[in-house]
Amino acid sequence: MQPTRLLSAIIAILAFVASLVACIPLDSAQDSPAGREIYRIRIQNRPGGLVQVSIDGGKTWGTVGRVKIAGNARMVGFAAASYAPHGTVAATAVHGLRIKTGQAAMGVGKAQMPLIFSIVPRQYAEIPVGYGGHVPRSSGIITDIDAGRSIFRNFAPFVGNRVFLERQRILEPLPEDYLPTTNDVFVIVVTRPDDTPSEIVFENKDGGKVTAVYPDGSSKTITEVVRPVKGVGRYDGTTFTGVGAINTNHGGVITVSTVPICPPDTKEGGPVETRGGFMIQPYYHVCEQGEGSPQVMVVGPRDSSTPHLEGTPPLFFGYIGLSFYPDSPDASYRVQVKTDEGEWKNVPSIVGKVDNALSDVTKIRILFPRYNPTLIRREMLREVSDYTEKLLKTGMSARKGEIRFSPSKPPRGTAVATLYVDGKAVCISNAYPYNLVWDSTVSPNGLHLIEIETLSSTGESLSVEVRQVLTQN
């Protein structure tokens, strides 16, 4: 073999091996105290960039949406984002995900404030009337995904899940004080705690116990109720959440919806009221915010001098997600209530602001789902299929089976071309005209990112071509 051809072959092999690093399961994600990985989210921060989910550690990806507007800023976030570590998910909600990048003082001698950027469903590209939450402005990555779907529901992350940058197809921790930049690729590794309780019970009275109950029947008191919840209020995103489902979790809140899921094109804050829910918040955070409404249950040590429960498991970090399957309640986070010695019942459907709606409730419990990998796989395929059908209706054509590619301007002489599908190398060639083949049947159907990178014999990048291909096998 000629020296240049041998060198190009070596470069091709090294490029192929290096590309696999991004899809090797991270030890820190697989075996960390936070639990084991259940799926990943991958977002390309550019207009038209893919929003994808992987249930096999990044080996294959299913596309569940696309980015409409890239985010290119970070901004001061909501107060409870201070309780999340930098480079992690600070809040998970059906109406948006918040990622913490660091802390900064907004002037000499000023207090440190959290800096965040957001991933946003399409309904919140424009802020609804009466919206009271975080407004991301240019720090928001706007997607075409509906609120309460895929990454904003059954594939949402937990608070505290780590966020990575994919650079040169290798995952790196999100740098502190990171500034979102167009064309960056983010990966959120979603882990499920190993010691998840089966339920958490709140005695809805001053001094009531908050008890975590575990699958083996054991239980422990984790805190107390300082102020019971009495009413229901108009909280953001509950329009798309569902009765008894979790709407939001972050370091300072659990929000529970009390209203039915509305159609995707419903205008929240419109002439017909569609919102309803109540909150559970830790004591210090409530004191800091001056929250006194009857729609909020307050829990925790009665100490306004320092945080205690804020940003800690199992209530305000890492344990409570958004999964909600109406036909599979055992796979859902759901909330029930009890009155005196009666039976547990599902949360009643209550719309709007009703200050005494829950005044007779004596106990509230959050039921945790049983981990069901079969259901998760089926749900991913459903989300991918639904999005594929949406694309087909726009006139996009689909391909199947073996799909062939080559550089549009293949270089003469010695070079190496590598075909990447969703960031993973699947084929290499060092022979002109560099024919590259991908067996699309090994990946989920749907939209895929195709990259064809050509290197010279010395390893210099000659070209990178980017395409999107829709498959339907």
XYZ file of C-alpha atoms in Angstrom, residues 400-403 438-444:
11
model
C -35.924 3.575 2.982
C -33.459 0.691 3.061
C -29.856 1.287 2.044
C -29.242 4.940 1.230
C -26.190 3.743 5.343
C -28.593 0.947 6.219
C -31.460 3.094 7.475
C -33.339 0.081 8.864
C -31.035 -0.006 11.905
C -32.258 3.430 13.055
C -35.738 4.586 14.027
